[in-house]
mmCIF file of C-alpha atoms in Angstrom:
data_model
loop_
_atom_site.group_PDB
_atom_site.id
_atom_site.type_symbol
_atom_site.label_atom_id
_atom_site.label_comp_id
_atom_site.label_asym_id
_atom_site.label_seq_id
_atom_site.Cartn_x
_atom_site.Cartn_y
_atom_site.Cartn_z
ATOM 1 C CA MET A 19 13.124 -28.615 49.542
ATOM 2 C CA VAL A 20 15.794 -26.098 46.905
ATOM 3 C CA ILE A 21 13.817 -24.052 44.119
ATOM 4 C CA LYS A 22 16.168 -21.654 41.798
ATOM 5 C CA ALA A 23 13.947 -18.878 39.846
ATOM 6 C CA MET A 24 15.602 -17.682 36.867
ATOM 7 C CA GLY A 25 12.213 -14.667 37.190
ATOM 8 C CA TRP A 26 11.004 -14.997 40.897
ATOM 9 C CA ALA A 27 9.655 -17.587 43.289
ATOM 10 C CA HIS A 28 6.166 -17.082 45.774
ATOM 11 C CA SER A 29 5.516 -19.440 48.668
ATOM 12 C CA PHE A 30 2.111 -19.699 50.279
ATOM 13 C CA PRO A 31 1.140 -22.232 52.795
ATOM 14 C CA ALA A 32 -1.543 -24.714 52.400
ATOM 15 C CA SER A 33 -2.910 -24.359 55.862
ATOM 16 C CA GLY A 34 -4.123 -20.879 54.778
ATOM 17 C CA GLY A 35 -6.692 -22.172 53.145
ATOM 18 C CA VAL A 36 -7.705 -23.570 49.124
ATOM 19 C CA ARG A 37 -9.524 -20.212 48.561
ATOM 20 C CA ALA A 38 -7.005 -18.113 49.886
ATOM 21 C CA GLY A 39 -4.096 -20.008 48.156
ATOM 22 C CA ARG A 40 -6.485 -19.511 44.692
ATOM 23 C CA HIS A 41 -6.149 -15.305 45.547
ATOM 24 C CA TRP A 42 -2.961 -15.479 47.167
ATOM 25 C CA ALA A 43 -1.542 -17.148 43.356
ATOM 26 C CA ARG A 44 -4.070 -14.577 40.725
ATOM 27 C CA ARG A 45 -1.978 -12.103 42.675
ATOM 28 C CA GLN A 46 1.208 -13.488 42.158
ATOM 29 C CA LEU A 47 0.294 -13.454 38.897
ATOM 30 C CA GLU A 48 -0.685 -10.047 38.404
ATOM 31 C CA SER A 49 3.217 -9.566 38.655
ATOM 32 C CA LEU A 50 3.352 -10.959 34.952
ATOM 33 C CA PRO A 51 3.347 -9.314 31.398
ATOM 34 C CA TRP A 52 1.648 -11.831 29.956
ATOM 35 C CA THR A 53 -1.175 -12.119 31.901
ATOM 36 C CA ALA A 54 -3.375 -9.149 31.528
ATOM 37 C CA ASP A 55 -2.887 -11.191 27.622
ATOM 38 C CA GLU A 56 -3.558 -14.961 27.970
ATOM 39 C CA PRO A 57 -6.711 -14.584 31.491
ATOM 40 C CA GLU A 58 -7.553 -18.765 30.296
ATOM 41 C CA THR A 59 -3.665 -19.375 30.816
ATOM 42 C CA VAL A 60 -4.132 -17.575 34.484
ATOM 43 C CA ASP A 61 -7.483 -19.122 34.955
ATOM 44 C CA ALA A 62 -6.109 -22.683 33.922
ATOM 45 C CA VAL A 63 -3.249 -21.866 36.758
ATOM 46 C CA VAL A 64 -5.522 -20.945 39.222
ATOM 47 C CA LEU A 65 -7.927 -23.780 39.067
ATOM 48 C CA THR A 66 -4.823 -26.170 38.741
ATOM 49 C CA VAL A 67 -3.997 -24.072 41.996
ATOM 50 C CA SER A 68 -7.377 -25.020 43.184
ATOM 51 C CA GLU A 69 -6.779 -28.673 42.745
ATOM 52 C CA LEU A 70 -3.543 -29.323 43.635
ATOM 53 C CA LEU A 71 -4.301 -27.593 46.829
ATOM 54 C CA THR A 72 -7.157 -30.065 47.339
ATOM 55 C CA ASN A 73 -5.614 -33.415 46.766
ATOM 56 C CA ALA A 74 -2.779 -32.034 49.512
ATOM 57 C CA HIS A 75 -5.532 -31.471 51.481
ATOM 58 C CA VAL A 76 -7.630 -34.505 50.958
ATOM 59 C CA HIS A 77 -5.016 -37.536 50.291
ATOM 60 C CA ALA A 78 -2.281 -36.449 52.498
ATOM 61 C CA CYS A 79 -3.241 -35.158 55.633
ATOM 62 C CA SER A 80 -0.132 -33.304 56.346
ATOM 63 C CA ASP A 81 0.763 -29.525 55.882
ATOM 64 C CA ALA A 82 1.426 -28.846 52.178
ATOM 65 C CA ARG A 83 2.727 -25.776 50.772
ATOM 66 C CA LEU A 84 2.076 -23.893 47.247
ATOM 67 C CA ILE A 85 5.191 -22.862 45.664
ATOM 68 C CA LEU A 86 4.541 -20.612 41.899
ATOM 69 C CA THR A 87 7.282 -19.784 40.352
ATOM 70 C CA TRP A 88 8.194 -18.266 36.625
ATOM 71 C CA ASP A 89 11.529 -18.604 34.840
ATOM 72 C CA GLY A 90 10.702 -16.659 32.004
ATOM 73 C CA ASP A 91 9.967 -19.761 30.144
ATOM 74 C CA CYS A 92 7.189 -21.681 32.526
ATOM 75 C CA LEU A 93 4.834 -21.011 35.743
ATOM 76 C CA HIS A 94 5.663 -24.056 37.261
ATOM 77 C CA VAL A 95 3.596 -24.621 40.123
ATOM 78 C CA ASN A 96 4.240 -26.832 42.472
ATOM 79 C CA VAL A 97 2.251 -28.368 45.339
ATOM 80 C CA HIS A 98 4.303 -30.683 48.357
ATOM 81 C CA ASP A 99 2.872 -32.496 50.896
ATOM 82 C CA GLU A 100 4.261 -34.893 53.587
ATOM 83 C CA ASP A 101 2.649 -37.511 51.548
ATOM 84 C CA PRO A 102 5.232 -39.778 49.731
ATOM 85 C CA THR A 103 2.024 -41.443 48.246
ATOM 86 C CA LEU A 104 1.545 -40.450 44.117
ATOM 87 C CA PRO A 105 -1.532 -38.858 43.162
ATOM 88 C CA SER A 106 -2.893 -41.581 40.198
ATOM 89 C CA GLN A 107 -5.224 -41.078 37.802
ATOM 90 C CA ARG A 108 -8.644 -41.695 38.224
ATOM 91 C CA ASP A 109 -11.838 -42.474 36.161
ATOM 92 C CA PRO A 110 -14.389 -41.589 37.733
ATOM 93 C CA GLN A 111 -18.521 -42.711 37.167
ATOM 94 C CA PRO A 112 -20.834 -39.842 36.654
ATOM 95 C CA GLY A 113 -21.772 -38.726 39.204
ATOM 96 C CA GLU A 114 -19.373 -39.139 41.730
ATOM 97 C CA THR A 115 -18.065 -35.751 43.164
ATOM 98 C CA SER A 116 -15.010 -36.407 43.921
ATOM 99 C CA GLY A 117 -11.272 -38.288 41.238
ATOM 100 C CA ARG A 118 -11.402 -36.013 37.970
ATOM 101 C CA GLY A 119 -8.418 -33.506 39.840
ATOM 102 C CA VAL A 120 -5.120 -34.859 38.344
ATOM 103 C CA GLY A 121 -6.645 -35.947 35.127
ATOM 104 C CA ILE A 122 -8.147 -31.808 34.524
ATOM 105 C CA VAL A 123 -4.512 -30.299 35.915
ATOM 106 C CA ARG A 124 -3.141 -33.275 32.243
ATOM 107 C CA MET A 125 -5.006 -31.819 30.653
ATOM 108 C CA LEU A 126 -4.844 -28.240 31.915
ATOM 109 C CA ALA A 127 -0.839 -27.735 32.293
ATOM 110 C CA ASP A 128 2.139 -28.511 29.636
ATOM 111 C CA GLU A 129 3.733 -31.259 31.516
ATOM 112 C CA LEU A 130 2.630 -32.666 34.844
ATOM 113 C CA GLN A 131 5.405 -33.814 36.693
ATOM 114 C CA MET A 132 5.194 -36.032 40.632
ATOM 115 C CA LYS A 133 8.425 -36.792 42.498
ATOM 116 C CA CYS A 134 8.363 -38.666 45.753
ATOM 117 C CA GLN A 135 10.845 -37.272 47.979
ATOM 118 C CA ARG A 136 12.640 -37.673 51.202
ATOM 119 C CA HIS A 137 9.830 -35.860 53.072
ATOM 120 C CA GLY A 138 7.124 -36.615 50.587
ATOM 121 C CA LYS A 139 6.328 -35.538 47.554
ATOM 122 C CA THR A 140 5.878 -32.522 45.115
ATOM 123 C CA VAL A 141 3.780 -32.272 42.289
ATOM 124 C CA SER A 142 4.789 -29.803 39.150
ATOM 125 C CA ALA A 143 2.559 -28.484 36.611
ATOM 126 C CA CYS A 144 3.978 -26.248 34.058
ATOM 127 C CA PHE A 145 2.346 -23.298 32.520
ATOM 128 C CA ARG A 146 3.603 -22.122 29.004
ATOM 129 C CA PRO A 147 2.191 -18.627 28.153
ATOM 130 C CA ALA A 148 2.311 -17.827 23.878
ATOM 131 C CA GLY A 149 2.643 -13.899 24.909
ATOM 132 C CA ALA A 150 6.149 -14.967 27.429
ATOM 133 C CA ASP A 151 9.474 -13.382 26.502
ATOM 134 C CA ARG A 152 11.334 -16.218 26.389
ATOM 135 C CA PRO A 153 15.558 -15.845 26.332
ATOM 136 C CA GLY A 154 16.430 -15.708 22.437
ATOM 137 C CA GLU A 155 13.287 -14.530 20.633
ATOM 138 C CA ASP A 156 12.667 -11.603 19.392
#
């Protein structure tokens, strides 16, 4: 998988665990100037990391990779795993303990994309922070 970034891209092997992935993502976000003013966006990104890594761990049963990419406009949260089955949004009944991840990510992210690839799939969520510097804006 090749990802081009104008800003930065960082990769984390999901075998490190969901909790470690959340902490790693939060540390990476600290390098972006807008995160200090947008703690809600940071929390939404970290929750998305948690949900997508959990889905990869529970449903894909394969190694996964978390990639955060900042392109100056959008923070992309990408999780790639070896299972080609795309996640689907479920409608869990009250009291069920699973089935809400895709719905949560759809509500939090500005965009959500799921793409089958030759070796598995990539689920990508985009977050556009209000305070980010965007090309062409003064």
